[in-house]
PDB file of C-alpha atoms in Angstrom:
ATOM      1  CA  UNK H   1      63.954  79.756   3.399  1.00 68.00           C
ATOM      2  CA  UNK H   2      64.886  76.497   1.704  1.00 81.00           C
ATOM      3  CA  UNK H   3      63.117  73.232   2.371  1.00 78.00           C
ATOM      4  CA  UNK H   4      66.259  71.833   3.986  1.00 83.00           C
ATOM      5  CA  UNK H   5      66.547  74.757   6.414  1.00 80.00           C
ATOM      6  CA  UNK H   6      62.846  74.492   7.224  1.00 80.00           C
ATOM      7  CA  UNK H   7      63.225  70.774   7.916  1.00 83.00           C
ATOM      8  CA  UNK H   8      66.206  71.403  10.195  1.00 88.00           C
ATOM      9  CA  UNK H   9      64.239  74.027  12.148  1.00 87.00           C
ATOM     10  CA  UNK H  10      61.333  71.596  12.534  1.00 85.00           C
ATOM     11  CA  UNK H  11      63.650  68.890  13.842  1.00 86.00           C
ATOM     12  CA  UNK H  12      65.297  71.358  16.224  1.00 90.00           C
ATOM     13  CA  UNK H  13      61.891  72.452  17.562  1.00 90.00           C
ATOM     14  CA  UNK H  14      60.873  68.813  18.089  1.00 88.00           C
ATOM     15  CA  UNK H  15      64.100  68.017  19.946  1.00 90.00           C
ATOM     16  CA  UNK H  16      63.717  71.115  22.135  1.00 92.00           C
ATOM     17  CA  UNK H  17      60.093  70.252  22.856  1.00 91.00           C
ATOM     18  CA  UNK H  18      61.012  66.689  23.778  1.00 90.00           C
ATOM     19  CA  UNK H  19      63.735  67.961  26.112  1.00 92.00           C
ATOM     20  CA  UNK H  20      61.835  70.788  27.810  1.00 93.00           C
ATOM     21  CA  UNK H  21      58.172  69.717  28.025  1.00 92.00           C
ATOM     22  CA  UNK H  22      58.652  66.540  30.131  1.00 93.00           C
ATOM     23  CA  UNK H  23      60.498  68.600  32.735  1.00 93.00           C
ATOM     24  CA  UNK H  24      57.235  70.302  33.791  1.00 91.00           C
ATOM     25  CA  UNK H  25      55.485  67.221  35.259  1.00 92.00           C
ATOM     26  CA  UNK H  26      58.779  65.728  36.445  1.00 92.00           C
ATOM     27  CA  UNK H  27      59.585  68.909  38.343  1.00 92.00           C
ATOM     28  CA  UNK H  28      56.047  68.996  39.783  1.00 89.00           C
ATOM     29  CA  UNK H  29      56.424  65.437  41.054  1.00 88.00           C
ATOM     30  CA  UNK H  30      59.909  66.057  42.435  1.00 90.00           C
ATOM     31  CA  UNK H  31      58.830  69.240  44.237  1.00 90.00           C
ATOM     32  CA  UNK H  32      55.750  67.523  45.670  1.00 86.00           C
ATOM     33  CA  UNK H  33      57.926  64.714  46.991  1.00 87.00           C
ATOM     34  CA  UNK H  34      60.435  67.184  48.424  1.00 90.00           C
ATOM     35  CA  UNK H  35      57.643  69.187  50.078  1.00 88.00           C
ATOM     36  CA  UNK H  36      56.103  66.047  51.554  1.00 85.00           C
ATOM     37  CA  UNK H  37      59.295  64.436  52.834  1.00 90.00           C
ATOM     38  CA  UNK H  38      61.851  67.221  53.035  1.00 90.00           C
ATOM     39  CA  UNK H  39      64.326  64.946  51.242  1.00 89.00           C
ATOM     40  CA  UNK H  40      65.822  66.500  48.095  1.00 89.00           C
ATOM     41  CA  UNK H  41      68.208  63.626  47.361  1.00 91.00           C
ATOM     42  CA  UNK H  42      65.613  61.894  45.173  1.00 88.00           C
ATOM     43  CA  UNK H  43      65.077  64.811  42.765  1.00 89.00           C
ATOM     44  CA  UNK H  44      67.787  63.715  40.251  1.00 92.00           C
ATOM     45  CA  UNK H  45      66.366  60.178  40.324  1.00 91.00           C
ATOM     46  CA  UNK H  46      62.917  61.565  39.496  1.00 90.00           C
ATOM     47  CA  UNK H  47      64.395  63.303  36.451  1.00 92.00           C
ATOM     48  CA  UNK H  48      66.269  60.215  35.245  1.00 93.00           C
ATOM     49  CA  UNK H  49      63.226  57.952  35.655  1.00 91.00           C
ATOM     50  CA  UNK H  50      60.868  60.609  34.287  1.00 90.00           C
ATOM     51  CA  UNK H  51      62.847  61.003  31.088  1.00 92.00           C
ATOM     52  CA  UNK H  52      63.190  57.214  30.837  1.00 92.00           C
ATOM     53  CA  UNK H  53      59.417  56.833  31.012  1.00 89.00           C
ATOM     54  CA  UNK H  54      59.098  59.650  28.474  1.00 90.00           C
ATOM     55  CA  UNK H  55      61.350  57.723  26.086  1.00 90.00           C
ATOM     56  CA  UNK H  56      59.241  54.588  26.530  1.00 91.00           C
ATOM     57  CA  UNK H  57      55.784  56.213  26.398  1.00 89.00           C
ATOM     58  CA  UNK H  58      56.199  59.777  25.181  1.00 88.00           C
ATOM     59  CA  UNK H  59      58.245  59.261  22.041  1.00 88.00           C
ATOM     60  CA  UNK H  60      55.691  56.883  20.443  1.00 90.00           C
ATOM     61  CA  UNK H  61      52.908  59.301  21.374  1.00 88.00           C
ATOM     62  CA  UNK H  62      54.940  62.146  19.878  1.00 84.00           C
ATOM     63  CA  UNK H  63      55.206  60.191  16.630  1.00 84.00           C
ATOM     64  CA  UNK H  64      51.406  59.936  16.545  1.00 85.00           C
ATOM     65  CA  UNK H  65      51.011  63.643  17.316  1.00 82.00           C
ATOM     66  CA  UNK H  66      53.138  64.556  14.306  1.00 79.00           C
ATOM     67  CA  UNK H  67      50.093  63.875  12.116  1.00 83.00           C
ATOM     68  CA  UNK H  68      47.476  65.918  13.989  1.00 85.00           C
ATOM     69  CA  UNK H  69      49.502  68.770  15.542  1.00 84.00           C
ATOM     70  CA  UNK H  70      46.524  69.945  17.609  1.00 89.00           C
ATOM     71  CA  UNK H  71      46.778  71.666  20.983  1.00 90.00           C
ATOM     72  CA  UNK H  72      44.049  69.526  22.560  1.00 92.00           C
ATOM     73  CA  UNK H  73      45.712  66.286  21.462  1.00 90.00           C
ATOM     74  CA  UNK H  74      49.107  67.378  22.798  1.00 90.00           C
ATOM     75  CA  UNK H  75      47.598  68.549  26.083  1.00 92.00           C
ATOM     76  CA  UNK H  76      45.643  65.353  26.727  1.00 92.00           C
ATOM     77  CA  UNK H  77      48.542  63.173  25.609  1.00 91.00           C
ATOM     78  CA  UNK H  78      50.848  64.985  28.017  1.00 90.00           C
ATOM     79  CA  UNK H  79      48.490  64.199  30.887  1.00 91.00           C
ATOM     80  CA  UNK H  80      48.139  60.534  29.930  1.00 91.00           C
ATOM     81  CA  UNK H  81      51.873  59.999  29.378  1.00 91.00           C
ATOM     82  CA  UNK H  82      52.592  61.627  32.740  1.00 90.00           C
ATOM     83  CA  UNK H  83      50.185  59.647  34.857  1.00 90.00           C
ATOM     84  CA  UNK H  84      50.348  56.252  33.110  1.00 88.00           C
ATOM     85  CA  UNK H  85      53.608  54.992  34.701  1.00 86.00           C
ATOM     86  CA  UNK H  86      52.535  56.069  38.177  1.00 83.00           C
ATOM     87  CA  UNK H  87      49.118  54.452  37.903  1.00 81.00           C
ATOM     88  CA  UNK H  88      50.667  51.239  36.572  1.00 82.00           C
ATOM     89  CA  UNK H  89      53.198  51.132  39.403  1.00 79.00           C
ATOM     90  CA  UNK H  90      50.457  51.833  41.945  1.00 76.00           C
ATOM     91  CA  UNK H  91      48.249  49.070  40.560  1.00 77.00           C
ATOM     92  CA  UNK H  92      51.118  46.574  40.647  1.00 78.00           C
ATOM     93  CA  UNK H  93      51.908  47.408  44.266  1.00 73.00           C
ATOM     94  CA  UNK H  94      48.252  47.593  45.336  1.00 60.00           C
ATOM     95  CA  UNK H  95      48.077  43.842  45.910  1.00 57.00           C
ATOM     96  CA  UNK H  96      50.632  44.183  48.701  1.00 52.00           C
ATOM     97  CA  UNK H  97      48.949  47.262  50.164  1.00 56.00           C
ATOM     98  CA  UNK H  98      45.731  47.349  52.124  1.00 50.00           C
ATOM     99  CA  UNK H  99      45.496  51.133  51.889  1.00 57.00           C
ATOM    100  CA  UNK H 100      44.210  51.407  48.320  1.00 62.00           C
ATOM    101  CA  UNK H 101      43.460  54.773  46.789  1.00 67.00           C
ATOM    102  CA  UNK H 102      42.512  57.506  49.222  1.00 78.00           C
ATOM    103  CA  UNK H 103      40.996  60.858  48.346  1.00 81.00           C
ATOM    104  CA  UNK H 104      44.399  62.462  48.776  1.00 81.00           C
ATOM    105  CA  UNK H 105      45.920  59.965  46.338  1.00 79.00           C
ATOM    106  CA  UNK H 106      43.300  60.798  43.709  1.00 83.00           C
ATOM    107  CA  UNK H 107      43.926  64.513  44.240  1.00 88.00           C
ATOM    108  CA  UNK H 108      47.667  64.019  43.832  1.00 85.00           C
ATOM    109  CA  UNK H 109      47.097  62.012  40.645  1.00 86.00           C
ATOM    110  CA  UNK H 110      44.795  64.727  39.308  1.00 91.00           C
ATOM    111  CA  UNK H 111      47.337  67.456  40.046  1.00 90.00           C
ATOM    112  CA  UNK H 112      50.100  65.450  38.402  1.00 90.00           C
ATOM    113  CA  UNK H 113      47.894  64.837  35.373  1.00 92.00           C
ATOM    114  CA  UNK H 114      47.237  68.570  35.137  1.00 94.00           C
ATOM    115  CA  UNK H 115      50.993  69.200  35.287  1.00 93.00           C
ATOM    116  CA  UNK H 116      51.357  66.686  32.441  1.00 92.00           C
ATOM    117  CA  UNK H 117      48.677  68.523  30.476  1.00 94.00           C
ATOM    118  CA  UNK H 118      50.620  71.727  31.004  1.00 94.00           C
ATOM    119  CA  UNK H 119      53.734  69.945  29.739  1.00 92.00           C
ATOM    120  CA  UNK H 120      51.780  68.737  26.694  1.00 91.00           C
ATOM    121  CA  UNK H 121      50.614  72.282  25.966  1.00 93.00           C
ATOM    122  CA  UNK H 122      54.201  73.488  26.294  1.00 93.00           C
ATOM    123  CA  UNK H 123      55.257  70.729  23.906  1.00 92.00           C
ATOM    124  CA  UNK H 124      52.707  71.952  21.347  1.00 91.00           C
ATOM    125  CA  UNK H 125      53.823  75.537  21.815  1.00 93.00           C
ATOM    126  CA  UNK H 126      57.474  74.686  21.156  1.00 92.00           C
ATOM    127  CA  UNK H 127      57.034  72.036  18.463  1.00 89.00           C
ATOM    128  CA  UNK H 128      53.928  72.942  16.507  1.00 87.00           C
ATOM    129  CA  UNK H 129      52.582  76.414  17.273  1.00 82.00           C
ATOM    130  CA  UNK H 130      54.541  78.110  14.541  1.00 75.00           C
ATOM    131  CA  UNK H 131      53.694  75.474  11.930  1.00 68.00           C
ATOM    132  CA  UNK H 132      49.955  75.550  12.712  1.00 61.00           C
ATOM    133  CA  UNK H 133      49.686  79.353  12.842  1.00 54.00           C
ATOM    134  CA  UNK H 134      48.503  79.556   9.210  1.00 49.00           C
ATOM    135  CA  UNK H 135      45.678  77.181  10.131  1.00 49.00           C
ATOM    136  CA  UNK H 136      44.578  79.503  12.922  1.00 51.00           C
ATOM    137  CA  UNK H 137      44.586  82.605  10.710  1.00 53.00           C
ATOM    138  CA  UNK H 138      42.482  81.337   7.835  1.00 50.00           C
ATOM    139  CA  UNK H 139      40.781  84.083   5.904  1.00 54.00           C
ATOM    140  CA  UNK H 140      37.062  84.102   5.419  1.00 57.00           C
ATOM    141  CA  UNK H 141      36.033  83.250   1.902  1.00 58.00           C
ATOM    142  CA  UNK H 142      34.706  86.223  -0.071  1.00 59.00           C
ATOM    143  CA  UNK H 143      30.968  86.688   0.041  1.00 61.00           C
ATOM    144  CA  UNK H 144      29.141  85.186  -2.906  1.00 64.00           C
ATOM    145  CA  UNK H 145      26.266  86.994  -4.586  1.00 66.00           C
ATOM    146  CA  UNK H 146      23.863  84.323  -3.292  1.00 64.00           C
ATOM    147  CA  UNK H 147      24.807  85.020   0.338  1.00 55.00           C
ATOM    148  CA  UNK H 148      24.286  88.791   0.121  1.00 52.00           C
TER     149      UNK H 148
END
């Protein structure tokens, strides 16, 4: 395979990862809202806003992940990118609310963060798993006479 074809495949994997992985936490949030309210009209709005927030927060994080390409980094970054906009919006509206954060709110945030971590792991699987496979299958160095 030529370098140009390899580069095109890498770009295609990145584009696919950036299109598919954010859908996991967005879908989790949309389904949770639908389950809680019974109103499905907001689901497309969740997807539009979710991908907008991904463009603002996720794309710069993706650029940083290009250097490390580690599963743990992608997983944690997915969780942070997912929950950051919601926490920021909650903090901005907290001054007008006397309710604050309840135990149920923290649980919902934790579940959404876990969905974001799952999305980050999916991102790694699509974008980087094939390119880091040689790193995972490193051969042991041959035994030296001193170690025998």
